[in-house]
PDB file of N, CA and C in Angstrom:
ATOM      1  N   MET Q   1      -3.291   5.807  30.835  1.00 48.00           N
ATOM      2  CA  MET Q   1      -2.732   6.858  31.646  1.00 48.00           C
ATOM      3  C   MET Q   1      -1.450   6.359  32.290  1.00 48.00           C
ATOM      4  N   THR Q   2      -0.411   7.150  32.282  1.00 52.00           N
ATOM      5  CA  THR Q   2       0.841   6.740  32.895  1.00 52.00           C
ATOM      6  C   THR Q   2       0.859   7.161  34.347  1.00 52.00           C
ATOM      7  N   GLU Q   3       1.678   6.472  35.125  1.00 52.00           N
ATOM      8  CA  GLU Q   3       1.780   6.769  36.544  1.00 52.00           C
ATOM      9  C   GLU Q   3       2.591   8.050  36.738  1.00 52.00           C
ATOM     10  N   PRO Q   4       2.124   8.941  37.642  1.00 47.00           N
ATOM     11  CA  PRO Q   4       2.855  10.173  37.857  1.00 47.00           C
ATOM     12  C   PRO Q   4       4.184   9.947  38.565  1.00 47.00           C
ATOM     13  N   ALA Q   5       5.191  10.752  38.224  1.00 52.00           N
ATOM     14  CA  ALA Q   5       6.514  10.637  38.843  1.00 52.00           C
ATOM     15  C   ALA Q   5       6.450  11.112  40.274  1.00 52.00           C
ATOM     16  N   ARG Q   6       5.657  12.138  40.556  1.00 58.00           N
ATOM     17  CA  ARG Q   6       5.449  12.599  41.919  1.00 58.00           C
ATOM     18  C   ARG Q   6       3.964  12.825  42.125  1.00 58.00           C
ATOM     19  N   PRO Q   7       3.511  12.717  43.350  1.00 62.00           N
ATOM     20  CA  PRO Q   7       2.071  12.841  43.577  1.00 62.00           C
ATOM     21  C   PRO Q   7       1.563  14.253  43.323  1.00 62.00           C
ATOM     22  N   PRO Q   8       0.329  14.379  42.899  1.00 74.00           N
ATOM     23  CA  PRO Q   8      -0.276  15.684  42.773  1.00 74.00           C
ATOM     24  C   PRO Q   8      -0.269  16.418  44.122  1.00 74.00           C
ATOM     25  N   GLU Q   9      -0.383  17.703  44.066  1.00 88.00           N
ATOM     26  CA  GLU Q   9      -0.248  18.535  45.246  1.00 88.00           C
ATOM     27  C   GLU Q   9      -1.370  18.404  46.291  1.00 88.00           C
ATOM     28  N   THR Q  10      -2.585  18.145  45.854  1.00 93.00           N
ATOM     29  CA  THR Q  10      -3.701  18.153  46.788  1.00 93.00           C
ATOM     30  C   THR Q  10      -4.362  16.796  46.903  1.00 93.00           C
ATOM     31  N   LEU Q  11      -5.072  16.593  48.011  1.00 95.00           N
ATOM     32  CA  LEU Q  11      -5.871  15.399  48.203  1.00 95.00           C
ATOM     33  C   LEU Q  11      -6.854  15.232  47.038  1.00 95.00           C
ATOM     34  N   GLY Q  12      -7.529  16.317  46.693  1.00 95.00           N
ATOM     35  CA  GLY Q  12      -8.510  16.262  45.614  1.00 95.00           C
ATOM     36  C   GLY Q  12      -7.914  15.836  44.291  1.00 95.00           C
ATOM     37  N   ALA Q  13      -6.741  16.357  43.980  1.00 94.00           N
ATOM     38  CA  ALA Q  13      -6.061  15.969  42.727  1.00 94.00           C
ATOM     39  C   ALA Q  13      -5.601  14.517  42.751  1.00 94.00           C
ATOM     40  N   ARG Q  14      -5.084  14.072  43.901  1.00 94.00           N
ATOM     41  CA  ARG Q  14      -4.672  12.653  43.998  1.00 94.00           C
ATOM     42  C   ARG Q  14      -5.888  11.740  43.836  1.00 94.00           C
ATOM     43  N   LEU Q  15      -6.969  12.103  44.474  1.00 95.00           N
ATOM     44  CA  LEU Q  15      -8.186  11.291  44.380  1.00 95.00           C
ATOM     45  C   LEU Q  15      -8.687  11.253  42.931  1.00 95.00           C
ATOM     46  N   GLN Q  16      -8.787  12.388  42.299  1.00 95.00           N
ATOM     47  CA  GLN Q  16      -9.268  12.440  40.925  1.00 95.00           C
ATOM     48  C   GLN Q  16      -8.347  11.643  39.995  1.00 95.00           C
ATOM     49  N   ASN Q  17      -7.048  11.795  40.159  1.00 93.00           N
ATOM     50  CA  ASN Q  17      -6.103  11.046  39.313  1.00 93.00           C
ATOM     51  C   ASN Q  17      -6.285   9.533  39.492  1.00 93.00           C
ATOM     52  N   LEU Q  18      -6.357   9.083  40.726  1.00 94.00           N
ATOM     53  CA  LEU Q  18      -6.515   7.644  40.951  1.00 94.00           C
ATOM     54  C   LEU Q  18      -7.849   7.119  40.436  1.00 94.00           C
ATOM     55  N   ARG Q  19      -8.894   7.905  40.656  1.00 94.00           N
ATOM     56  CA  ARG Q  19     -10.230   7.490  40.206  1.00 94.00           C
ATOM     57  C   ARG Q  19     -10.295   7.362  38.696  1.00 94.00           C
ATOM     58  N   THR Q  20      -9.769   8.363  38.010  1.00 93.00           N
ATOM     59  CA  THR Q  20      -9.808   8.305  36.532  1.00 93.00           C
ATOM     60  C   THR Q  20      -8.821   7.257  36.030  1.00 93.00           C
ATOM     61  N   PHE Q  21      -7.697   7.089  36.709  1.00 91.00           N
ATOM     62  CA  PHE Q  21      -6.720   6.048  36.394  1.00 91.00           C
ATOM     63  C   PHE Q  21      -7.401   4.675  36.388  1.00 91.00           C
ATOM     64  N   ALA Q  22      -8.318   4.479  37.364  1.00 93.00           N
ATOM     65  CA  ALA Q  22      -9.039   3.203  37.508  1.00 93.00           C
ATOM     66  C   ALA Q  22     -10.262   3.125  36.597  1.00 93.00           C
ATOM     67  N   GLY Q  23     -10.635   4.221  35.966  1.00 94.00           N
ATOM     68  CA  GLY Q  23     -11.784   4.233  35.091  1.00 94.00           C
ATOM     69  C   GLY Q  23     -13.106   4.140  35.827  1.00 94.00           C
ATOM     70  N   VAL Q  24     -13.165   4.745  37.017  1.00 95.00           N
ATOM     71  CA  VAL Q  24     -14.340   4.666  37.867  1.00 95.00           C
ATOM     72  C   VAL Q  24     -14.945   6.076  37.960  1.00 95.00           C
ATOM     73  N   SER Q  25     -16.243   6.155  37.784  1.00 96.00           N
ATOM     74  CA  SER Q  25     -16.931   7.452  37.921  1.00 96.00           C
ATOM     75  C   SER Q  25     -17.015   7.846  39.403  1.00 96.00           C
ATOM     76  N   ARG Q  26     -17.301   9.110  39.631  1.00 96.00           N
ATOM     77  CA  ARG Q  26     -17.492   9.562  41.028  1.00 96.00           C
ATOM     78  C   ARG Q  26     -18.623   8.792  41.696  1.00 96.00           C
ATOM     79  N   ARG Q  27     -19.714   8.633  40.942  1.00 96.00           N
ATOM     80  CA  ARG Q  27     -20.874   7.927  41.497  1.00 96.00           C
ATOM     81  C   ARG Q  27     -20.521   6.477  41.874  1.00 96.00           C
ATOM     82  N   ARG Q  28     -19.838   5.827  40.959  1.00 95.00           N
ATOM     83  CA  ARG Q  28     -19.489   4.394  41.207  1.00 95.00           C
ATOM     84  C   ARG Q  28     -18.527   4.279  42.370  1.00 95.00           C
ATOM     85  N   LEU Q  29     -17.546   5.177  42.474  1.00 96.00           N
ATOM     86  CA  LEU Q  29     -16.626   5.136  43.626  1.00 96.00           C
ATOM     87  C   LEU Q  29     -17.402   5.323  44.923  1.00 96.00           C
ATOM     88  N   SER Q  30     -18.344   6.261  44.944  1.00 96.00           N
ATOM     89  CA  SER Q  30     -19.132   6.479  46.155  1.00 96.00           C
ATOM     90  C   SER Q  30     -19.948   5.251  46.522  1.00 96.00           C
ATOM     91  N   GLN Q  31     -20.504   4.571  45.512  1.00 94.00           N
ATOM     92  CA  GLN Q  31     -21.279   3.344  45.769  1.00 94.00           C
ATOM     93  C   GLN Q  31     -20.389   2.248  46.356  1.00 94.00           C
ATOM     94  N   ILE Q  32     -19.223   2.035  45.753  1.00 95.00           N
ATOM     95  CA  ILE Q  32     -18.328   0.955  46.205  1.00 95.00           C
ATOM     96  C   ILE Q  32     -17.806   1.283  47.591  1.00 95.00           C
ATOM     97  N   ALA Q  33     -17.449   2.534  47.832  1.00 95.00           N
ATOM     98  CA  ALA Q  33     -16.867   2.916  49.124  1.00 95.00           C
ATOM     99  C   ALA Q  33     -17.895   3.114  50.220  1.00 95.00           C
ATOM    100  N   GLY Q  34     -19.180   3.215  49.827  1.00 94.00           N
ATOM    101  CA  GLY Q  34     -20.236   3.397  50.807  1.00 94.00           C
ATOM    102  C   GLY Q  34     -20.238   4.793  51.398  1.00 94.00           C
ATOM    103  N   ILE Q  35     -19.983   5.803  50.567  1.00 95.00           N
ATOM    104  CA  ILE Q  35     -20.013   7.186  51.019  1.00 95.00           C
ATOM    105  C   ILE Q  35     -21.034   7.965  50.184  1.00 95.00           C
ATOM    106  N   ALA Q  36     -21.369   9.139  50.633  1.00 93.00           N
ATOM    107  CA  ALA Q  36     -22.346   9.979  49.906  1.00 93.00           C
ATOM    108  C   ALA Q  36     -21.858  10.314  48.514  1.00 93.00           C
ATOM    109  N   PRO Q  37     -22.715  10.209  47.513  1.00 88.00           N
ATOM    110  CA  PRO Q  37     -22.281  10.449  46.128  1.00 88.00           C
ATOM    111  C   PRO Q  37     -21.640  11.805  45.902  1.00 88.00           C
ATOM    112  N   ALA Q  38     -22.157  12.862  46.502  1.00 95.00           N
ATOM    113  CA  ALA Q  38     -21.580  14.184  46.287  1.00 95.00           C
ATOM    114  C   ALA Q  38     -20.218  14.372  46.954  1.00 95.00           C
ATOM    115  N   LEU Q  39     -19.919  13.549  47.936  1.00 96.00           N
ATOM    116  CA  LEU Q  39     -18.678  13.724  48.687  1.00 96.00           C
ATOM    117  C   LEU Q  39     -17.431  13.560  47.833  1.00 96.00           C
ATOM    118  N   VAL Q  40     -17.426  12.621  46.918  1.00 96.00           N
ATOM    119  CA  VAL Q  40     -16.260  12.405  46.065  1.00 96.00           C
ATOM    120  C   VAL Q  40     -15.944  13.688  45.276  1.00 96.00           C
ATOM    121  N   GLY Q  41     -16.942  14.238  44.644  1.00 96.00           N
ATOM    122  CA  GLY Q  41     -16.777  15.478  43.888  1.00 96.00           C
ATOM    123  C   GLY Q  41     -16.341  16.647  44.752  1.00 96.00           C
ATOM    124  N   MET Q  42     -16.903  16.725  45.954  1.00 97.00           N
ATOM    125  CA  MET Q  42     -16.544  17.824  46.860  1.00 97.00           C
ATOM    126  C   MET Q  42     -15.076  17.700  47.276  1.00 97.00           C
ATOM    127  N   ILE Q  43     -14.610  16.493  47.535  1.00 97.00           N
ATOM    128  CA  ILE Q  43     -13.208  16.299  47.883  1.00 97.00           C
ATOM    129  C   ILE Q  43     -12.318  16.654  46.685  1.00 97.00           C
ATOM    130  N   GLU Q  44     -12.678  16.172  45.508  1.00 96.00           N
ATOM    131  CA  GLU Q  44     -11.877  16.446  44.316  1.00 96.00           C
ATOM    132  C   GLU Q  44     -11.792  17.945  44.030  1.00 96.00           C
ATOM    133  N   ARG Q  45     -12.848  18.691  44.279  1.00 95.00           N
ATOM    134  CA  ARG Q  45     -12.857  20.133  44.010  1.00 95.00           C
ATOM    135  C   ARG Q  45     -12.278  20.953  45.161  1.00 95.00           C
ATOM    136  N   GLY Q  46     -11.891  20.289  46.238  1.00 94.00           N
ATOM    137  CA  GLY Q  46     -11.298  20.983  47.383  1.00 94.00           C
ATOM    138  C   GLY Q  46     -12.320  21.628  48.310  1.00 94.00           C
ATOM    139  N   LYS Q  47     -13.587  21.284  48.140  1.00 95.00           N
ATOM    140  CA  LYS Q  47     -14.633  21.821  49.015  1.00 95.00           C
ATOM    141  C   LYS Q  47     -14.584  21.142  50.399  1.00 95.00           C
ATOM    142  N   VAL Q  48     -14.045  19.946  50.441  1.00 92.00           N
ATOM    143  CA  VAL Q  48     -13.827  19.214  51.693  1.00 92.00           C
ATOM    144  C   VAL Q  48     -12.349  18.903  51.728  1.00 92.00           C
ATOM    145  N   ALA Q  49     -11.580  19.742  52.388  1.00 82.00           N
ATOM    146  CA  ALA Q  49     -10.127  19.601  52.411  1.00 82.00           C
ATOM    147  C   ALA Q  49      -9.671  18.527  53.388  1.00 82.00           C
ATOM    148  N   SER Q  50     -10.408  18.304  54.438  1.00 90.00           N
ATOM    149  CA  SER Q  50     -10.028  17.337  55.482  1.00 90.00           C
ATOM    150  C   SER Q  50     -11.195  16.412  55.785  1.00 90.00           C
ATOM    151  N   PRO Q  51     -11.450  15.421  54.912  1.00 94.00           N
ATOM    152  CA  PRO Q  51     -12.557  14.492  55.162  1.00 94.00           C
ATOM    153  C   PRO Q  51     -12.284  13.652  56.442  1.00 94.00           C
ATOM    154  N   GLN Q  52     -13.316  13.089  56.951  1.00 95.00           N
ATOM    155  CA  GLN Q  52     -13.201  12.232  58.120  1.00 95.00           C
ATOM    156  C   GLN Q  52     -12.271  11.055  57.807  1.00 95.00           C
ATOM    157  N   ALA Q  53     -11.584  10.579  58.824  1.00 94.00           N
ATOM    158  CA  ALA Q  53     -10.660   9.465  58.647  1.00 94.00           C
ATOM    159  C   ALA Q  53     -11.336   8.244  58.042  1.00 94.00           C
ATOM    160  N   GLY Q  54     -12.549   7.956  58.489  1.00 95.00           N
ATOM    161  CA  GLY Q  54     -13.266   6.789  57.959  1.00 95.00           C
ATOM    162  C   GLY Q  54     -13.529   6.908  56.479  1.00 95.00           C
ATOM    163  N   THR Q  55     -13.792   8.108  56.006  1.00 96.00           N
ATOM    164  CA  THR Q  55     -13.996   8.332  54.581  1.00 96.00           C
ATOM    165  C   THR Q  55     -12.721   8.052  53.814  1.00 96.00           C
ATOM    166  N   LEU Q  56     -11.595   8.545  54.326  1.00 96.00           N
ATOM    167  CA  LEU Q  56     -10.317   8.311  53.671  1.00 96.00           C
ATOM    168  C   LEU Q  56      -9.966   6.811  53.643  1.00 96.00           C
ATOM    169  N   VAL Q  57     -10.259   6.141  54.738  1.00 96.00           N
ATOM    170  CA  VAL Q  57     -10.004   4.695  54.788  1.00 96.00           C
ATOM    171  C   VAL Q  57     -10.810   3.972  53.731  1.00 96.00           C
ATOM    172  N   ARG Q  58     -12.056   4.298  53.599  1.00 96.00           N
ATOM    173  CA  ARG Q  58     -12.911   3.631  52.602  1.00 96.00           C
ATOM    174  C   ARG Q  58     -12.430   3.883  51.168  1.00 96.00           C
ATOM    175  N   ILE Q  59     -12.113   5.148  50.870  1.00 97.00           N
ATOM    176  CA  ILE Q  59     -11.627   5.491  49.552  1.00 97.00           C
ATOM    177  C   ILE Q  59     -10.281   4.840  49.240  1.00 97.00           C
ATOM    178  N   ALA Q  60      -9.375   4.899  50.216  1.00 96.00           N
ATOM    179  CA  ALA Q  60      -8.047   4.290  49.999  1.00 96.00           C
ATOM    180  C   ALA Q  60      -8.142   2.785  49.789  1.00 96.00           C
ATOM    181  N   ARG Q  61      -9.039   2.144  50.537  1.00 96.00           N
ATOM    182  CA  ARG Q  61      -9.197   0.715  50.355  1.00 96.00           C
ATOM    183  C   ARG Q  61      -9.706   0.371  48.999  1.00 96.00           C
ATOM    184  N   VAL Q  62     -10.662   1.110  48.488  1.00 96.00           N
ATOM    185  CA  VAL Q  62     -11.241   0.837  47.151  1.00 96.00           C
ATOM    186  C   VAL Q  62     -10.199   1.095  46.086  1.00 96.00           C
ATOM    187  N   LEU Q  63      -9.397   2.130  46.237  1.00 96.00           N
ATOM    188  CA  LEU Q  63      -8.420   2.495  45.192  1.00 96.00           C
ATOM    189  C   LEU Q  63      -7.050   1.876  45.358  1.00 96.00           C
ATOM    190  N   GLY Q  64      -6.861   1.097  46.411  1.00 96.00           N
ATOM    191  CA  GLY Q  64      -5.598   0.351  46.571  1.00 96.00           C
ATOM    192  C   GLY Q  64      -4.392   1.206  46.904  1.00 96.00           C
ATOM    193  N   CYS Q  65      -4.613   2.290  47.643  1.00 96.00           N
ATOM    194  CA  CYS Q  65      -3.487   3.141  48.042  1.00 96.00           C
ATOM    195  C   CYS Q  65      -3.463   3.276  49.554  1.00 96.00           C
ATOM    196  N   SER Q  66      -2.345   3.769  50.083  1.00 95.00           N
ATOM    197  CA  SER Q  66      -2.276   3.971  51.528  1.00 95.00           C
ATOM    198  C   SER Q  66      -3.041   5.253  51.888  1.00 95.00           C
ATOM    199  N   ILE Q  67      -3.504   5.289  53.104  1.00 95.00           N
ATOM    200  CA  ILE Q  67      -4.175   6.495  53.579  1.00 95.00           C
ATOM    201  C   ILE Q  67      -3.202   7.679  53.578  1.00 95.00           C
ATOM    202  N   ASP Q  68      -1.956   7.415  53.974  1.00 94.00           N
ATOM    203  CA  ASP Q  68      -0.952   8.500  53.983  1.00 94.00           C
ATOM    204  C   ASP Q  68      -0.765   9.085  52.590  1.00 94.00           C
ATOM    205  N   TRP Q  69      -0.640   8.210  51.594  1.00 94.00           N
ATOM    206  CA  TRP Q  69      -0.417   8.722  50.235  1.00 94.00           C
ATOM    207  C   TRP Q  69      -1.639   9.521  49.773  1.00 94.00           C
ATOM    208  N   LEU Q  70      -2.831   9.000  50.029  1.00 95.00           N
ATOM    209  CA  LEU Q  70      -4.029   9.693  49.577  1.00 95.00           C
ATOM    210  C   LEU Q  70      -4.152  11.051  50.290  1.00 95.00           C
ATOM    211  N   ALA Q  71      -3.952  11.069  51.573  1.00 94.00           N
ATOM    212  CA  ALA Q  71      -4.157  12.293  52.357  1.00 94.00           C
ATOM    213  C   ALA Q  71      -3.040  13.335  52.155  1.00 94.00           C
ATOM    214  N   THR Q  72      -1.784  12.858  52.064  1.00 93.00           N
ATOM    215  CA  THR Q  72      -0.675  13.815  52.082  1.00 93.00           C
ATOM    216  C   THR Q  72       0.265  13.717  50.875  1.00 93.00           C
ATOM    217  N   GLY Q  73       0.179  12.622  50.145  1.00 92.00           N
ATOM    218  CA  GLY Q  73       1.083  12.452  49.009  1.00 92.00           C
ATOM    219  C   GLY Q  73       2.427  11.844  49.398  1.00 92.00           C
ATOM    220  N   THR Q  74       2.590  11.481  50.690  1.00 91.00           N
ATOM    221  CA  THR Q  74       3.844  10.894  51.117  1.00 91.00           C
ATOM    222  C   THR Q  74       3.809   9.379  50.933  1.00 91.00           C
ATOM    223  N   GLY Q  75       4.956   8.813  50.748  1.00 88.00           N
ATOM    224  CA  GLY Q  75       5.036   7.384  50.494  1.00 88.00           C
ATOM    225  C   GLY Q  75       4.976   7.091  49.019  1.00 88.00           C
ATOM    226  N   ARG Q  76       4.714   5.863  48.706  1.00 88.00           N
ATOM    227  CA  ARG Q  76       4.733   5.394  47.329  1.00 88.00           C
ATOM    228  C   ARG Q  76       3.333   5.387  46.708  1.00 88.00           C
ATOM    229  N   ALA Q  77       3.229   5.934  45.512  1.00 89.00           N
ATOM    230  CA  ALA Q  77       1.962   5.894  44.791  1.00 89.00           C
ATOM    231  C   ALA Q  77       1.674   4.442  44.371  1.00 89.00           C
ATOM    232  N   PRO Q  78       0.432   4.067  44.371  1.00 92.00           N
ATOM    233  CA  PRO Q  78       0.101   2.683  43.960  1.00 92.00           C
ATOM    234  C   PRO Q  78       0.308   2.472  42.485  1.00 92.00           C
ATOM    235  N   SER Q  79       0.661   1.259  42.116  1.00 92.00           N
ATOM    236  CA  SER Q  79       0.840   0.930  40.700  1.00 92.00           C
ATOM    237  C   SER Q  79      -0.531   0.753  40.061  1.00 92.00           C
ATOM    238  N   ARG Q  80      -0.539   0.821  38.739  1.00 90.00           N
ATOM    239  CA  ARG Q  80      -1.789   0.620  38.005  1.00 90.00           C
ATOM    240  C   ARG Q  80      -2.385  -0.751  38.317  1.00 90.00           C
ATOM    241  N   ALA Q  81      -1.536  -1.772  38.374  1.00 93.00           N
ATOM    242  CA  ALA Q  81      -2.018  -3.130  38.678  1.00 93.00           C
ATOM    243  C   ALA Q  81      -2.685  -3.165  40.049  1.00 93.00           C
ATOM    244  N   ARG Q  82      -2.082  -2.507  41.021  1.00 94.00           N
ATOM    245  CA  ARG Q  82      -2.640  -2.523  42.380  1.00 94.00           C
ATOM    246  C   ARG Q  82      -3.992  -1.799  42.412  1.00 94.00           C
ATOM    247  N   VAL Q  83      -4.063  -0.652  41.745  1.00 93.00           N
ATOM    248  CA  VAL Q  83      -5.335   0.128  41.693  1.00 93.00           C
ATOM    249  C   VAL Q  83      -6.426  -0.722  41.035  1.00 93.00           C
ATOM    250  N   MET Q  84      -6.107  -1.299  39.905  1.00 93.00           N
ATOM    251  CA  MET Q  84      -7.119  -2.092  39.171  1.00 93.00           C
ATOM    252  C   MET Q  84      -7.569  -3.303  39.976  1.00 93.00           C
ATOM    253  N   ALA Q  85      -6.630  -3.983  40.638  1.00 94.00           N
ATOM    254  CA  ALA Q  85      -6.976  -5.141  41.439  1.00 94.00           C
ATOM    255  C   ALA Q  85      -7.839  -4.749  42.634  1.00 94.00           C
ATOM    256  N   ALA Q  86      -7.487  -3.649  43.284  1.00 95.00           N
ATOM    257  CA  ALA Q  86      -8.243  -3.200  44.451  1.00 95.00           C
ATOM    258  C   ALA Q  86      -9.673  -2.808  44.063  1.00 95.00           C
ATOM    259  N   VAL Q  87      -9.820  -2.110  42.944  1.00 94.00           N
ATOM    260  CA  VAL Q  87     -11.143  -1.714  42.483  1.00 94.00           C
ATOM    261  C   VAL Q  87     -11.974  -2.950  42.124  1.00 94.00           C
ATOM    262  N   ALA Q  88     -11.367  -3.911  41.453  1.00 94.00           N
ATOM    263  CA  ALA Q  88     -12.088  -5.136  41.086  1.00 94.00           C
ATOM    264  C   ALA Q  88     -12.537  -5.882  42.334  1.00 94.00           C
ATOM    265  N   THR Q  89     -11.645  -5.995  43.327  1.00 95.00           N
ATOM    266  CA  THR Q  89     -11.984  -6.715  44.567  1.00 95.00           C
ATOM    267  C   THR Q  89     -13.107  -5.989  45.321  1.00 95.00           C
ATOM    268  N   ALA Q  90     -12.992  -4.679  45.445  1.00 94.00           N
ATOM    269  CA  ALA Q  90     -13.999  -3.882  46.155  1.00 94.00           C
ATOM    270  C   ALA Q  90     -15.341  -3.940  45.426  1.00 94.00           C
ATOM    271  N   THR Q  91     -15.305  -3.900  44.090  1.00 92.00           N
ATOM    272  CA  THR Q  91     -16.547  -3.984  43.310  1.00 92.00           C
ATOM    273  C   THR Q  91     -17.229  -5.317  43.528  1.00 92.00           C
ATOM    274  N   ALA Q  92     -16.468  -6.397  43.472  1.00 92.00           N
ATOM    275  CA  ALA Q  92     -17.005  -7.739  43.677  1.00 92.00           C
ATOM    276  C   ALA Q  92     -17.615  -7.877  45.087  1.00 92.00           C
ATOM    277  N   ALA Q  93     -16.916  -7.365  46.088  1.00 90.00           N
ATOM    278  CA  ALA Q  93     -17.422  -7.441  47.461  1.00 90.00           C
ATOM    279  C   ALA Q  93     -18.701  -6.631  47.601  1.00 90.00           C
ATOM    280  N   ASN Q  94     -18.747  -5.460  46.973  1.00 86.00           N
ATOM    281  CA  ASN Q  94     -19.910  -4.604  47.032  1.00 86.00           C
ATOM    282  C   ASN Q  94     -21.124  -5.260  46.369  1.00 86.00           C
ATOM    283  N   GLU Q  95     -20.887  -5.888  45.217  1.00 84.00           N
ATOM    284  CA  GLU Q  95     -21.959  -6.547  44.486  1.00 84.00           C
ATOM    285  C   GLU Q  95     -22.439  -7.796  45.250  1.00 84.00           C
ATOM    286  N   ALA Q  96     -21.528  -8.518  45.864  1.00 83.00           N
ATOM    287  CA  ALA Q  96     -21.914  -9.702  46.638  1.00 83.00           C
ATOM    288  C   ALA Q  96     -22.760  -9.307  47.836  1.00 83.00           C
ATOM    289  N   ALA Q  97     -22.420  -8.187  48.463  1.00 81.00           N
ATOM    290  CA  ALA Q  97     -23.196  -7.730  49.627  1.00 81.00           C
ATOM    291  C   ALA Q  97     -24.573  -7.266  49.203  1.00 81.00           C
ATOM    292  N   ALA Q  98     -24.662  -6.688  48.004  1.00 76.00           N
ATOM    293  CA  ALA Q  98     -25.950  -6.195  47.526  1.00 76.00           C
ATOM    294  C   ALA Q  98     -26.845  -7.308  47.007  1.00 76.00           C
ATOM    295  N   ASN Q  99     -26.226  -8.397  46.589  1.00 72.00           N
ATOM    296  CA  ASN Q  99     -26.989  -9.524  46.014  1.00 72.00           C
ATOM    297  C   ASN Q  99     -26.578 -10.825  46.677  1.00 72.00           C
ATOM    298  N   PRO Q 100     -26.964 -11.020  47.933  1.00 67.00           N
ATOM    299  CA  PRO Q 100     -26.559 -12.247  48.611  1.00 67.00           C
ATOM    300  C   PRO Q 100     -27.162 -13.486  47.938  1.00 67.00           C
ATOM    301  N   LEU Q 101     -26.446 -14.561  48.040  1.00 63.00           N
ATOM    302  CA  LEU Q 101     -26.943 -15.824  47.470  1.00 63.00           C
ATOM    303  C   LEU Q 101     -28.135 -16.328  48.284  1.00 63.00           C
ATOM    304  N   PRO Q 102     -29.098 -16.928  47.625  1.00 68.00           N
ATOM    305  CA  PRO Q 102     -30.218 -17.480  48.382  1.00 68.00           C
ATOM    306  C   PRO Q 102     -29.738 -18.682  49.220  1.00 68.00           C
ATOM    307  N   PRO Q 103     -30.446 -18.975  50.291  1.00 65.00           N
ATOM    308  CA  PRO Q 103     -30.021 -20.139  51.115  1.00 65.00           C
ATOM    309  C   PRO Q 103     -30.153 -21.413  50.295  1.00 65.00           C
ATOM    310  N   PRO Q 104     -29.322 -22.404  50.602  1.00 66.00           N
ATOM    311  CA  PRO Q 104     -29.397 -23.670  49.865  1.00 66.00           C
ATOM    312  C   PRO Q 104     -30.729 -24.346  50.067  1.00 66.00           C
ATOM    313  N   ALA Q 105     -31.168 -25.093  49.060  1.00 65.00           N
ATOM    314  CA  ALA Q 105     -32.423 -25.807  49.171  1.00 65.00           C
ATOM    315  C   ALA Q 105     -32.273 -26.943  50.185  1.00 65.00           C
ATOM    316  N   ALA Q 106     -33.326 -27.168  50.920  1.00 62.00           N
ATOM    317  CA  ALA Q 106     -33.285 -28.210  51.938  1.00 62.00           C
ATOM    318  C   ALA Q 106     -33.505 -29.552  51.364  1.00 62.00           C
TER     319      ALA Q 106
END
């Protein structure tokens, strides 16, 4: 997928474009971001036009974009490299939190 010259018009469209750009399903994004699974789809479809700030922060952090760009389309869109790196980092952190290492043997 190529990077768009200008951001999509809506929050939902920007979210869907970034998510598919990163190759992440709605369910997986919700797991990594720690939000309700249905919420990603609701935002993408415009059913939730103004999500809570904390939700936007979590999604933006996972997808490697600024909150301003995600919410309004202003500023610079993230590069493919930035999106992929952010998703990889967030995925690793999520998996590490879910599977903590056992304590060292005494």
